[in-house]
Each structure stands twice: as structure tokens, then as C-alpha cells.
The first five atom37 places (N, CA, C, CB, O) and aatype in JSON, in Angstrom:
{
  "aatype": [12, 16, 16, 16, 16, 16, 1, 16, 4, 11, 6, 4, 15, 5, 16, 10, 2, 7, 1, 11, 3, 5, 11, 13, 4, 15, 3, 18, 4, 1, 2, 0, 18, 2, 2, 11, 11, 2, 7, 0, 19, 2, 11, 8, 19, 1, 8, 9, 2, 0, 9, 10, 1, 11, 2, 1, 1, 9, 10, 3, 6, 10, 2, 14, 7, 7, 11, 9, 16, 19, 15, 10, 12, 12, 10, 0, 6, 1, 7, 13, 2, 13, 8, 18, 18, 16, 2, 16, 18, 16, 16, 11, 11, 7, 0, 19, 18, 13, 13, 4, 18, 3, 1, 7, 18, 10, 11, 19, 3, 5, 6, 15, 18, 9, 10, 19, 1, 11, 5, 6, 18, 19, 11],
  "atom_mask": [
    [1, 1, 1, 1, 1],
    [1, 1, 1, 1, 1],
    [1, 1, 1, 1, 1],
    [1, 1, 1, 1, 1],
    [1, 1, 1, 1, 1],
    [1, 1, 1, 1, 1],
    [1, 1, 1, 1, 1],
    [1, 1, 1, 1, 1],
    [1, 1, 1, 1, 1],
    [1, 1, 1, 1, 1],
    [1, 1, 1, 1, 1],
    [1, 1, 1, 1, 1],
    [1, 1, 1, 1, 1],
    [1, 1, 1, 1, 1],
    [1, 1, 1, 1, 1],
    [1, 1, 1, 1, 1],
    [1, 1, 1, 1, 1],
    [1, 1, 1, 0, 1],
    [1, 1, 1, 1, 1],
    [1, 1, 1, 1, 1],
    [1, 1, 1, 1, 1],
    [1, 1, 1, 1, 1],
    [1, 1, 1, 1, 1],
    [1, 1, 1, 1, 1],
    [1, 1, 1, 1, 1],
    [1, 1, 1, 1, 1],
    [1, 1, 1, 1, 1],
    [1, 1, 1, 1, 1],
    [1, 1, 1, 1, 1],
    [1, 1, 1, 1, 1],
    [1, 1, 1, 1, 1],
    [1, 1, 1, 1, 1],
    [1, 1, 1, 1, 1],
    [1, 1, 1, 1, 1],
    [1, 1, 1, 1, 1],
    [1, 1, 1, 1, 1],
    [1, 1, 1, 1, 1],
    [1, 1, 1, 1, 1],
    [1, 1, 1, 0, 1],
    [1, 1, 1, 1, 1],
    [1, 1, 1, 1, 1],
    [1, 1, 1, 1, 1],
    [1, 1, 1, 1, 1],
    [1, 1, 1, 1, 1],
    [1, 1, 1, 1, 1],
    [1, 1, 1, 1, 1],
    [1, 1, 1, 1, 1],
    [1, 1, 1, 1, 1],
    [1, 1, 1, 1, 1],
    [1, 1, 1, 1, 1],
    [1, 1, 1, 1, 1],
    [1, 1, 1, 1, 1],
    [1, 1, 1, 1, 1],
    [1, 1, 1, 1, 1],
    [1, 1, 1, 1, 1],
    [1, 1, 1, 1, 1],
    [1, 1, 1, 1, 1],
    [1, 1, 1, 1, 1],
    [1, 1, 1, 1, 1],
    [1, 1, 1, 1, 1],
    [1, 1, 1, 1, 1],
    [1, 1, 1, 1, 1],
    [1, 1, 1, 1, 1],
    [1, 1, 1, 1, 1],
    [1, 1, 1, 0, 1],
    [1, 1, 1, 0, 1],
    [1, 1, 1, 1, 1],
    [1, 1, 1, 1, 1],
    [1, 1, 1, 1, 1],
    [1, 1, 1, 1, 1],
    [1, 1, 1, 1, 1],
    [1, 1, 1, 1, 1],
    [1, 1, 1, 1, 1],
    [1, 1, 1, 1, 1],
    [1, 1, 1, 1, 1],
    [1, 1, 1, 1, 1],
    [1, 1, 1, 1, 1],
    [1, 1, 1, 1, 1],
    [1, 1, 1, 0, 1],
    [1, 1, 1, 1, 1],
    [1, 1, 1, 1, 1],
    [1, 1, 1, 1, 1],
    [1, 1, 1, 1, 1],
    [1, 1, 1, 1, 1],
    [1, 1, 1, 1, 1],
    [1, 1, 1, 1, 1],
    [1, 1, 1, 1, 1],
    [1, 1, 1, 1, 1],
    [1, 1, 1, 1, 1],
    [1, 1, 1, 1, 1],
    [1, 1, 1, 1, 1],
    [1, 1, 1, 1, 1],
    [1, 1, 1, 1, 1],
    [1, 1, 1, 0, 1],
    [1, 1, 1, 1, 1],
    [1, 1, 1, 1, 1],
    [1, 1, 1, 1, 1],
    [1, 1, 1, 1, 1],
    [1, 1, 1, 1, 1],
    [1, 1, 1, 1, 1],
    [1, 1, 1, 1, 1],
    [1, 1, 1, 1, 1],
    [1, 1, 1, 1, 1],
    [1, 1, 1, 0, 1],
    [1, 1, 1, 1, 1],
    [1, 1, 1, 1, 1],
    [1, 1, 1, 1, 1],
    [1, 1, 1, 1, 1],
    [1, 1, 1, 1, 1],
    [1, 1, 1, 1, 1],
    [1, 1, 1, 1, 1],
    [1, 1, 1, 1, 1],
    [1, 1, 1, 1, 1],
    [1, 1, 1, 1, 1],
    [1, 1, 1, 1, 1],
    [1, 1, 1, 1, 1],
    [1, 1, 1, 1, 1],
    [1, 1, 1, 1, 1],
    [1, 1, 1, 1, 1],
    [1, 1, 1, 1, 1],
    [1, 1, 1, 1, 1],
    [1, 1, 1, 1, 1],
    [1, 1, 1, 1, 1]
  ],
  "atom_positions": [
    [[7.54, -34.07, -42.13], [8.14, -32.78, -42.13], [7.11, -31.75, -41.69], [8.71, -32.45, -43.5], [6.08, -31.58, -42.35]],
    [[7.36, -31.09, -40.62], [6.44, -30.08, -40.12], [7.12, -28.73, -40.15], [5.95, -30.41, -38.69], [8.31, -28.6, -39.88]],
    [[6.33, -27.73, -40.49], [6.86, -26.37, -40.49], [6.26, -25.63, -39.29], [6.54, -25.62, -41.84], [5.06, -25.71, -39.03]],
    [[7.08, -24.96, -38.6], [6.59, -24.19, -37.47], [6.57, -22.71, -37.85], [7.48, -24.42, -36.2], [7.54, -22.17, -38.36]],
    [[5.46, -22.11, -37.58], [5.34, -20.67, -37.84], [5.37, -19.95, -36.51], [4.03, -20.34, -38.64], [4.8, -20.4, -35.52]],
    [[6.04, -18.86, -36.52], [6.12, -18.06, -35.3], [4.87, -17.2, -35.21], [7.41, -17.19, -35.28], [4.56, -16.42, -36.11]],
    [[4.17, -17.37, -34.09], [2.97, -16.57, -33.86], [3.35, -15.35, -33.04], [1.86, -17.41, -33.13], [4.16, -15.43, -32.11]],
    [[2.75, -14.22, -33.4], [3.07, -12.98, -32.67], [1.78, -12.31, -32.19], [3.88, -12.02, -33.56], [0.7, -12.5, -32.75]],
    [[1.94, -11.52, -31.15], [0.84, -10.76, -30.56], [0.33, -9.72, -31.58], [1.3, -10.05, -29.24], [1.13, -9.03, -32.22]],
    [[-0.98, -9.62, -31.73], [-1.56, -8.67, -32.68], [-1.32, -7.22, -32.29], [-3.04, -8.92, -32.8], [-1.4, -6.33, -33.14]],
    [[-1.02, -6.97, -31.02], [-0.81, -5.6, -30.56], [0.66, -5.21, -30.55], [-1.4, -5.41, -29.17], [1.03, -4.2, -31.14]],
    [[1.5, -6.0, -29.89], [2.9, -5.59, -29.69], [3.9, -6.42, -30.49], [3.25, -5.68, -28.21], [5.1, -6.15, -30.45]],
    [[3.44, -7.42, -31.2], [4.27, -8.29, -32.04], [5.25, -9.16, -31.27], [5.03, -7.46, -33.03], [6.21, -9.67, -31.84]],
    [[5.03, -9.34, -29.98], [5.87, -10.22, -29.17], [5.54, -11.67, -29.54], [5.66, -9.97, -27.64], [4.39, -11.99, -29.86]],
    [[6.54, -12.54, -29.51], [6.35, -13.95, -29.81], [5.43, -14.58, -28.79], [7.69, -14.69, -29.86], [5.56, -14.36, -27.58]],
    [[4.48, -15.38, -29.29], [3.5, -16.03, -28.42], [3.94, -17.45, -28.11], [2.11, -16.03, -29.06], [4.44, -18.17, -28.98]],
    [[3.75, -17.84, -26.87], [4.0, -19.21, -26.44], [2.75, -19.7, -25.73], [5.26, -19.3, -25.52], [2.19, -18.99, -24.9]],
    [[2.32, -20.89, -26.05], [1.14, -21.42, -25.37], [0.12, -21.91, -26.37], [0.0, 0.0, 0.0], [0.46, -22.55, -27.37]],
    [[-1.13, -21.62, -26.1], [-2.23, -22.15, -26.91], [-2.08, -21.78, -28.37], [-3.56, -21.62, -26.39], [-1.57, -20.72, -28.72]],
    [[-2.54, -22.69, -29.22], [-2.43, -22.5, -30.68], [-3.31, -21.35, -31.17], [-2.81, -23.78, -31.4], [-2.98, -20.69, -32.16]],
    [[-4.45, -21.1, -30.47], [-5.36, -20.05, -30.91], [-5.12, -18.71, -30.19], [-6.78, -20.5, -30.69], [-5.93, -17.79, -30.31]],
    [[-4.04, -18.61, -29.47], [-3.71, -17.39, -28.74], [-3.39, -16.26, -29.73], [-2.52, -17.63, -27.79], [-2.65, -16.46, -30.69]],
    [[-3.95, -15.08, -29.48], [-3.73, -13.94, -30.37], [-2.98, -12.8, -29.7], [-5.05, -13.44, -30.88], [-2.41, -11.95, -30.39]],
    [[-2.99, -12.77, -28.37], [-2.37, -11.68, -27.62], [-1.49, -12.24, -26.52], [-3.45, -10.75, -27.03], [-1.73, -13.34, -26.01]],
    [[-0.48, -11.49, -26.16], [0.44, -11.95, -25.12], [-0.08, -11.66, -23.72], [1.8, -11.3, -25.31], [0.36, -12.29, -22.75]],
    [[-1.02, -10.71, -23.59], [-1.53, -10.35, -22.27], [-2.91, -9.71, -22.39], [-0.55, -9.39, -21.55], [-3.35, -9.35, -23.48]],
    [[-3.57, -9.57, -21.24], [-4.86, -8.89, -21.21], [-4.69, -7.42, -21.62], [-5.5, -8.98, -19.81], [-5.56, -6.86, -22.28]],
    [[-3.58, -6.82, -21.22], [-3.31, -5.43, -21.58], [-3.3, -5.26, -23.1], [-1.97, -4.96, -20.97], [-3.95, -4.35, -23.63]],
    [[-2.59, -6.13, -23.81], [-2.51, -6.04, -25.27], [-3.87, -6.32, -25.91], [-1.46, -7.03, -25.81], [-4.25, -5.66, -26.88]],
    [[-4.59, -7.28, -25.38], [-5.93, -7.58, -25.91], [-6.84, -6.36, -25.77], [-6.55, -8.81, -25.18], [-7.54, -5.99, -26.72]],
    [[-6.84, -5.75, -24.59], [-7.68, -4.57, -24.36], [-7.25, -3.39, -25.23], [-7.65, -4.18, -22.89], [-8.09, -2.69, -25.8]],
    [[-5.95, -3.17, -25.33], [-5.43, -2.07, -26.14], [-5.82, -2.25, -27.61], [-3.9, -1.97, -26.01], [-6.24, -1.29, -28.26]],
    [[-5.68, -3.46, -28.12], [-6.03, -3.76, -29.51], [-7.52, -3.51, -29.77], [-5.68, -5.22, -29.85], [-7.89, -2.86, -30.75]],
    [[-8.38, -4.03, -28.87], [-9.81, -3.87, -29.06], [-10.26, -2.43, -28.87], [-10.57, -4.78, -28.11], [-11.19, -1.98, -29.54]],
    [[-9.63, -1.7, -27.97], [-9.97, -0.28, -27.79], [-9.63, 0.51, -29.04], [-9.23, 0.3, -26.58], [-10.39, 1.39, -29.44]],
    [[-8.49, 0.23, -29.66], [-8.13, 0.9, -30.91], [-9.1, 0.53, -32.02], [-6.69, 0.53, -31.32], [-9.54, 1.39, -32.79]],
    [[-9.41, -0.74, -32.1], [-10.29, -1.25, -33.16], [-11.69, -0.65, -33.05], [-10.36, -2.78, -33.1], [-12.28, -0.25, -34.05]],
    [[-12.23, -0.6, -31.83], [-13.61, -0.13, -31.63], [-13.71, 1.35, -31.29], [-14.26, -0.93, -30.55], [-14.81, 1.89, -31.21]],
    [[-12.59, 2.0, -31.08], [-12.6, 3.4, -30.66], [-13.31, 4.31, -31.63], [0.0, 0.0, 0.0], [-14.15, 5.11, -31.22]],
    [[-12.99, 4.22, -32.9], [-13.59, 5.09, -33.9], [-15.08, 4.82, -34.05], [-12.89, 4.93, -35.24], [-15.88, 5.74, -34.25]],
    [[-15.46, 3.55, -33.96], [-16.87, 3.17, -34.11], [-17.7, 3.74, -32.97], [-17.01, 1.64, -34.18], [-18.8, 4.23, -33.19]],
    [[-17.18, 3.66, -31.75], [-17.93, 4.07, -30.57], [-17.77, 5.54, -30.21], [-17.53, 3.24, -29.41], [-18.47, 6.02, -29.32]],
    [[-16.88, 6.26, -30.87], [-16.63, 7.66, -30.52], [-17.89, 8.51, -30.65], [-15.53, 8.24, -31.42], [-18.19, 9.32, -29.77]],
    [[-18.62, 8.33, -31.72], [-19.85, 9.1, -31.95], [-20.9, 8.8, -30.88], [-20.41, 8.79, -33.36], [-21.54, 9.71, -30.36]],
    [[-21.06, 7.54, -30.54], [-22.04, 7.14, -29.52], [-21.64, 7.7, -28.16], [-22.14, 5.59, -29.44], [-22.49, 8.19, -27.42]],
    [[-20.36, 7.65, -27.82], [-19.89, 8.21, -26.55], [-20.14, 9.71, -26.48], [-18.4, 7.92, -26.35], [-20.51, 10.24, -25.43]],
    [[-19.95, 10.39, -27.6], [-20.18, 11.84, -27.65], [-21.66, 12.15, -27.39], [-19.74, 12.41, -29.03], [-21.97, 13.05, -26.6]],
    [[-22.56, 11.44, -28.02], [-23.99, 11.66, -27.83], [-24.39, 11.32, -26.4], [-24.81, 10.82, -28.83], [-25.17, 12.06, -25.79]],
    [[-23.89, 10.23, -25.86], [-24.2, 9.86, -24.47], [-23.71, 10.93, -23.5], [-23.57, 8.51, -24.12], [-24.38, 11.19, -22.5]],
    [[-22.58, 11.54, -23.77], [-22.07, 12.6, -22.9], [-23.02, 13.8, -22.92], [-20.65, 13.03, -23.35], [-23.27, 14.4, -21.88]],
    [[-23.54, 14.15, -24.09], [-24.5, 15.26, -24.19], [-25.78, 14.93, -23.43], [-24.82, 15.56, -25.68], [-26.3, 15.77, -22.7]],
    [[-26.28, 13.7, -23.6], [-27.5, 13.3, -22.91], [-27.32, 13.29, -21.39], [-27.95, 11.91, -23.38], [-28.21, 13.73, -20.66]],
    [[-26.17, 12.8, -20.92], [-25.91, 12.81, -19.47], [-25.83, 14.24, -18.94], [-24.59, 12.06, -19.16], [-26.33, 14.52, -17.85]],
    [[-25.21, 15.13, -19.7], [-25.12, 16.52, -19.28], [-26.51, 17.15, -19.23], [-24.2, 17.32, -20.22], [-26.84, 17.85, -18.27]],
    [[-27.33, 16.91, -20.26], [-28.7, 17.43, -20.27], [-29.48, 16.92, -19.06], [-29.41, 17.02, -21.57], [-30.19, 17.69, -18.42]],
    [[-29.36, 15.64, -18.75], [-30.08, 15.07, -17.62], [-29.61, 15.68, -16.31], [-29.9, 13.54, -17.58], [-30.41, 15.99, -15.43]],
    [[-28.3, 15.86, -16.18], [-27.75, 16.46, -14.96], [-28.27, 17.89, -14.77], [-26.2, 16.47, -15.01], [-28.61, 18.28, -13.66]],
    [[-28.34, 18.66, -15.85], [-28.86, 20.02, -15.78], [-30.33, 20.01, -15.36], [-28.69, 20.73, -17.15], [-30.73, 20.78, -14.49]],
    [[-31.12, 19.14, -15.97], [-32.54, 19.05, -15.61], [-32.71, 18.63, -14.15], [-33.27, 18.06, -16.53], [-33.58, 19.14, -13.46]],
    [[-31.88, 17.72, -13.7], [-31.95, 17.24, -12.32], [-31.57, 18.33, -11.32], [-31.03, 16.02, -12.14], [-32.21, 18.48, -10.29]],
    [[-30.53, 19.09, -11.63], [-30.09, 20.17, -10.75], [-31.13, 21.29, -10.64], [-28.77, 20.74, -11.23], [-31.34, 21.85, -9.57]],
    [[-31.77, 21.61, -11.76], [-32.75, 22.7, -11.77], [-34.11, 22.28, -11.22], [-32.91, 23.22, -13.16], [-34.92, 23.13, -10.87]],
    [[-34.35, 20.99, -11.14], [-35.67, 20.49, -10.74], [-35.57, 19.48, -9.6], [-36.38, 19.87, -11.94], [-35.88, 18.3, -9.81]],
    [[-35.15, 19.89, -8.42], [-35.03, 18.93, -7.32], [-36.38, 18.48, -6.75], [-34.19, 19.53, -6.21], [-36.47, 17.41, -6.15]],
    [[-37.43, 19.29, -6.95], [-38.72, 18.98, -6.34], [-39.67, 18.17, -7.2], [0.0, 0.0, 0.0], [-40.67, 17.67, -6.68]],
    [[-39.41, 18.03, -8.47], [-40.29, 17.23, -9.32], [-40.97, 18.01, -10.43], [0.0, 0.0, 0.0], [-41.24, 17.45, -11.49]],
    [[-41.26, 19.32, -10.2], [-41.88, 20.13, -11.24], [-41.58, 21.59, -10.96], [-43.42, 19.88, -11.32], [-41.79, 22.08, -9.85]],
    [[-41.09, 22.28, -11.99], [-40.74, 23.7, -11.83], [-40.73, 24.35, -13.21], [-39.35, 23.86, -11.13], [-40.52, 23.68, -14.22]],
    [[-40.94, 25.66, -13.25], [-40.85, 26.42, -14.49], [-39.54, 27.21, -14.47], [-42.09, 27.37, -14.67], [-39.23, 27.89, -13.49]],
    [[-38.79, 27.11, -15.55], [-37.51, 27.83, -15.66], [-37.46, 28.56, -16.99], [-36.3, 26.86, -15.53], [-38.22, 28.26, -17.91]],
    [[-36.54, 29.52, -17.07], [-36.4, 30.28, -18.3], [-35.47, 29.57, -19.29], [-35.88, 31.7, -18.0], [-34.65, 28.74, -18.91]],
    [[-35.64, 29.93, -20.54], [-34.77, 29.42, -21.6], [-33.32, 29.79, -21.3], [-35.19, 29.98, -22.98], [-32.42, 28.97, -21.51]],
    [[-33.09, 31.0, -20.82], [-31.74, 31.47, -20.52], [-31.08, 30.63, -19.42], [-31.76, 32.94, -20.1], [-29.88, 30.35, -19.49]],
    [[-31.86, 30.22, -18.43], [-31.31, 29.41, -17.34], [-30.77, 28.08, -17.88], [-32.38, 29.17, -16.26], [-29.71, 27.62, -17.46]],
    [[-31.5, 27.47, -18.8], [-31.05, 26.22, -19.41], [-29.86, 26.47, -20.34], [-32.21, 25.55, -20.2], [-28.88, 25.72, -20.31]],
    [[-29.94, 27.52, -21.15], [-28.89, 27.81, -22.12], [-27.57, 28.17, -21.43], [-29.32, 28.95, -23.04], [-26.5, 27.78, -21.9]],
    [[-27.63, 28.91, -20.34], [-26.42, 29.3, -19.63], [-25.67, 28.1, -19.06], [-26.76, 30.26, -18.51], [-24.44, 28.14, -18.91]],
    [[-26.38, 27.05, -18.76], [-25.76, 25.84, -18.23], [-25.29, 24.89, -19.32], [-26.74, 25.11, -17.32], [-24.69, 23.85, -19.04]],
    [[-25.55, 25.24, -20.58], [-25.08, 24.43, -21.7], [-26.04, 23.34, -22.14], [0.0, 0.0, 0.0], [-25.61, 22.36, -22.74]],
    [[-27.33, 23.5, -21.84], [-28.32, 22.5, -22.24], [-28.41, 22.47, -23.76], [-29.71, 22.81, -21.62], [-28.47, 23.52, -24.4]],
    [[-28.43, 21.27, -24.33], [-28.5, 21.09, -25.78], [-29.88, 20.53, -26.13], [-27.37, 20.14, -26.3], [-30.17, 19.37, -25.86]],
    [[-30.74, 21.37, -26.73], [-32.12, 20.99, -27.02], [-32.25, 20.01, -28.18], [-32.92, 22.22, -27.32], [-33.33, 19.48, -28.42]],
    [[-31.18, 19.76, -28.9], [-31.23, 18.85, -30.05], [-31.14, 17.38, -29.65], [-30.12, 19.18, -31.01], [-31.41, 16.51, -30.47]],
    [[-30.77, 17.1, -28.41], [-30.57, 15.72, -27.98], [-31.5, 15.37, -26.83], [-29.11, 15.48, -27.57], [-31.53, 16.06, -25.81]],
    [[-32.27, 14.3, -27.01], [-33.17, 13.78, -25.98], [-33.38, 12.31, -26.27], [-34.53, 14.57, -25.95], [-33.13, 11.84, -27.38]],
    [[-33.84, 11.57, -25.27], [-33.98, 10.11, -25.44], [-35.35, 9.7, -25.95], [-33.71, 9.42, -24.13], [-35.46, 8.73, -26.7]],
    [[-36.39, 10.42, -25.57], [-37.73, 10.08, -26.04], [-38.67, 11.26, -25.83], [-38.26, 8.84, -25.31], [-38.31, 12.25, -25.19]],
    [[-39.87, 11.13, -26.39], [-40.9, 12.16, -26.23], [-42.16, 11.52, -25.68], [-41.19, 12.87, -27.57], [-42.36, 10.31, -25.77]],
    [[-43.01, 12.36, -25.09], [-44.32, 11.91, -24.62], [-45.32, 12.98, -25.03], [-44.33, 11.68, -23.05], [-45.16, 14.15, -24.69]],
    [[-46.36, 12.57, -25.75], [-47.4, 13.49, -26.19], [-48.65, 13.26, -25.36], [-47.69, 13.31, -27.7], [-49.15, 12.14, -25.27]],
    [[-49.15, 14.32, -24.76], [-50.35, 14.22, -23.94], [-51.58, 14.15, -24.84], [-50.46, 15.41, -22.96], [-51.49, 14.35, -26.05]],
    [[-52.75, 13.87, -24.23], [-53.99, 13.82, -25.0], [-54.33, 15.18, -25.6], [-55.14, 13.35, -24.12], [-55.03, 15.26, -26.62]],
    [[-53.85, 16.25, -24.98], [-54.1, 17.61, -25.48], [-53.1, 18.02, -26.55], [-54.06, 18.6, -24.35], [-53.23, 19.09, -27.14]],
    [[-52.1, 17.19, -26.8], [-51.13, 17.45, -27.86], [-49.83, 18.09, -27.4], [0.0, 0.0, 0.0], [-48.97, 18.41, -28.22]],
    [[-49.67, 18.29, -26.09], [-48.41, 18.84, -25.59], [-47.32, 17.78, -25.68], [-48.57, 19.34, -24.12], [-47.55, 16.62, -25.34]],
    [[-46.14, 18.18, -26.14], [-45.04, 17.23, -26.32], [-43.95, 17.49, -25.28], [-44.45, 17.33, -27.77], [-43.35, 18.56, -25.24]],
    [[-43.73, 16.49, -24.43], [-42.66, 16.54, -23.44], [-41.44, 15.84, -24.05], [-43.09, 15.87, -22.09], [-41.58, 14.78, -24.66]],
    [[-40.27, 16.43, -23.88], [-39.02, 15.83, -24.32], [-38.29, 15.33, -23.09], [-38.14, 16.85, -25.13], [-38.2, 16.03, -22.09]],
    [[-37.77, 14.11, -23.16], [-37.11, 13.5, -22.0], [-35.66, 13.16, -22.28], [-37.86, 12.25, -21.58], [-35.3, 12.72, -23.38]],
    [[-34.83, 13.36, -21.27], [-33.47, 12.86, -21.21], [-33.51, 11.81, -20.11], [-32.39, 14.01, -20.94], [-33.36, 12.11, -18.93]],
    [[-33.71, 10.59, -20.52], [-33.92, 9.46, -19.61], [-35.17, 9.72, -18.79], [-32.68, 9.26, -18.69], [-36.27, 9.68, -19.36]],
    [[-35.07, 9.96, -17.51], [-36.27, 10.14, -16.67], [-36.54, 11.6, -16.3], [-36.12, 9.33, -15.4], [-37.43, 11.86, -15.49]],
    [[-35.82, 12.54, -16.87], [-36.04, 13.96, -16.63], [-36.52, 14.59, -17.93], [-34.73, 14.67, -16.1], [-35.95, 14.35, -18.99]],
    [[-37.58, 15.41, -17.83], [-38.15, 15.95, -19.04], [-38.45, 17.43, -18.96], [0.0, 0.0, 0.0], [-38.33, 18.06, -17.91]],
    [[-38.85, 17.98, -20.12], [-39.19, 19.4, -20.2], [-40.26, 19.6, -21.26], [-37.94, 20.26, -20.51], [-40.37, 18.84, -22.22]],
    [[-41.05, 20.65, -21.05], [-42.12, 21.03, -21.96], [-41.96, 22.51, -22.25], [-43.53, 20.71, -21.38], [-41.85, 23.31, -21.32]],
    [[-41.94, 22.88, -23.5], [-41.83, 24.29, -23.87], [-43.19, 24.95, -23.67], [-41.35, 24.45, -25.35], [-44.18, 24.55, -24.27]],
    [[-43.23, 25.97, -22.8], [-44.47, 26.68, -22.5], [-44.67, 27.82, -23.49], [-44.46, 27.22, -21.06], [-45.74, 27.96, -24.09]],
    [[-43.63, 28.62, -23.67], [-43.64, 29.71, -24.65], [-42.2, 29.91, -25.11], [-44.25, 31.04, -24.04], [-41.35, 29.06, -24.86]],
    [[-41.91, 31.02, -25.78], [-40.57, 31.25, -26.33], [-39.5, 31.37, -25.25], [-40.58, 32.49, -27.17], [-38.32, 31.14, -25.53]],
    [[-39.89, 31.73, -24.04], [-38.9, 32.01, -22.99], [-38.94, 31.08, -21.78], [-39.09, 33.4, -22.53], [-38.07, 31.2, -20.92]],
    [[-39.9, 30.17, -21.69], [-39.99, 29.35, -20.48], [-40.31, 27.89, -20.76], [-41.03, 29.92, -19.56], [-40.95, 27.54, -21.76]],
    [[-39.83, 27.05, -19.85], [-40.01, 25.61, -19.93], [-40.46, 25.08, -18.58], [-38.71, 24.91, -20.39], [-40.06, 25.59, -17.53]],
    [[-41.3, 24.04, -18.62], [-41.66, 23.33, -17.4], [-40.79, 22.09, -17.34], [-43.2, 22.96, -17.37], [-40.74, 21.31, -18.29]],
    [[-40.1, 21.91, -16.22], [-39.26, 20.72, -16.01], [-40.03, 19.73, -15.16], [-37.9, 21.1, -15.35], [-40.65, 20.1, -14.16]],
    [[-39.99, 18.45, -15.54], [-40.72, 17.4, -14.83], [-39.84, 16.17, -14.67], [-42.02, 17.04, -15.58], [-38.8, 16.03, -15.3]],
    [[-40.3, 15.29, -13.8], [-39.72, 13.95, -13.69], [-40.71, 12.97, -14.28], [-39.38, 13.59, -12.2], [-41.92, 13.14, -14.15]],
    [[-40.2, 11.93, -14.92], [-41.06, 10.95, -15.56], [-41.89, 10.22, -14.5], [-40.23, 9.94, -16.39], [-41.36, 9.78, -13.48]],
    [[-43.18, 10.12, -14.75], [-44.1, 9.41, -13.86], [-44.22, 7.97, -14.33], [-45.49, 10.11, -13.83], [-43.9, 7.65, -15.48]],
    [[-44.68, 7.11, -13.47], [-44.81, 5.68, -13.78], [-45.73, 5.42, -14.97], [-45.33, 4.93, -12.57], [-45.5, 4.49, -15.74]],
    [[-46.77, 6.24, -15.14], [-47.72, 6.01, -16.22], [-47.19, 6.47, -17.57], [-49.02, 6.72, -15.92], [-47.78, 6.14, -18.6]],
    [[-46.1, 7.2, -17.61], [-45.5, 7.65, -18.86], [-44.56, 6.56, -19.34], [-44.75, 9.02, -18.68], [-43.59, 6.23, -18.65]],
    [[-44.82, 6.01, -20.49], [-44.01, 4.92, -21.03], [-43.08, 5.44, -22.1], [-44.88, 3.8, -21.6], [-42.31, 4.67, -22.68]]
  ]
}
């Protein structure tokens, strides 16, 4: 005597036919299910990555030549967020460069920053 259980898709509850370990009726349902499941977990990371990409884009647009001095207002007007960066580099003299991936900045005084591109020797 065998009992048959009806297997259903975890996303749309459609009856499954085929492999015994099948959980979804289609790739669409599998992707939709996993996007819902992981969406909340990854939302915070996606938000931070968006800020970092925007910061890098701003630094790249303002510094096409490799090194330039800009005002705090110029960065702020474009929406630069100083709270987010990927890494720092401290020189032997103690100056701290903040980097968004390969684009960086150094605070010179209250109103100006030097924008740089990461050099090969900076790890």
C-alpha cells in the first residue's frame, strides 16, 4: 500500500510533475521565491553599495585627470556621502585618505579636499 502525496510549487502552489526532489514548477517561480526570501537580507547591502557607487561616480566626474583640489560645497551639492567609503590609506606623515574603491579624497582643511586615484603602491 503506497500513499501518494501531491507536491506543489513553493511559489505558486501549482502541482508538480517530474522529479521527486522538484520544488518549483519553473525557473521564474524559483527566482521569484529566492528573490523574496533573500530580498530583506540583501536590501541593506544593496543600499550601501548604491551609496558607494554614487560616491565613486562623483569622485570620478570631478577628477578626470588624476589629482585635483575641490571644495566641500562642490562635493556636497552633488550628494557625496562622507560617511561611506571602502577603505583608508594613512601616509607616513599621518594623512588619512578615504577611498571609494579606486577613487579617494583627503581633507585639506574645513572647506577643501584633494581628490586622487589609487596608485599601485597603495594597498
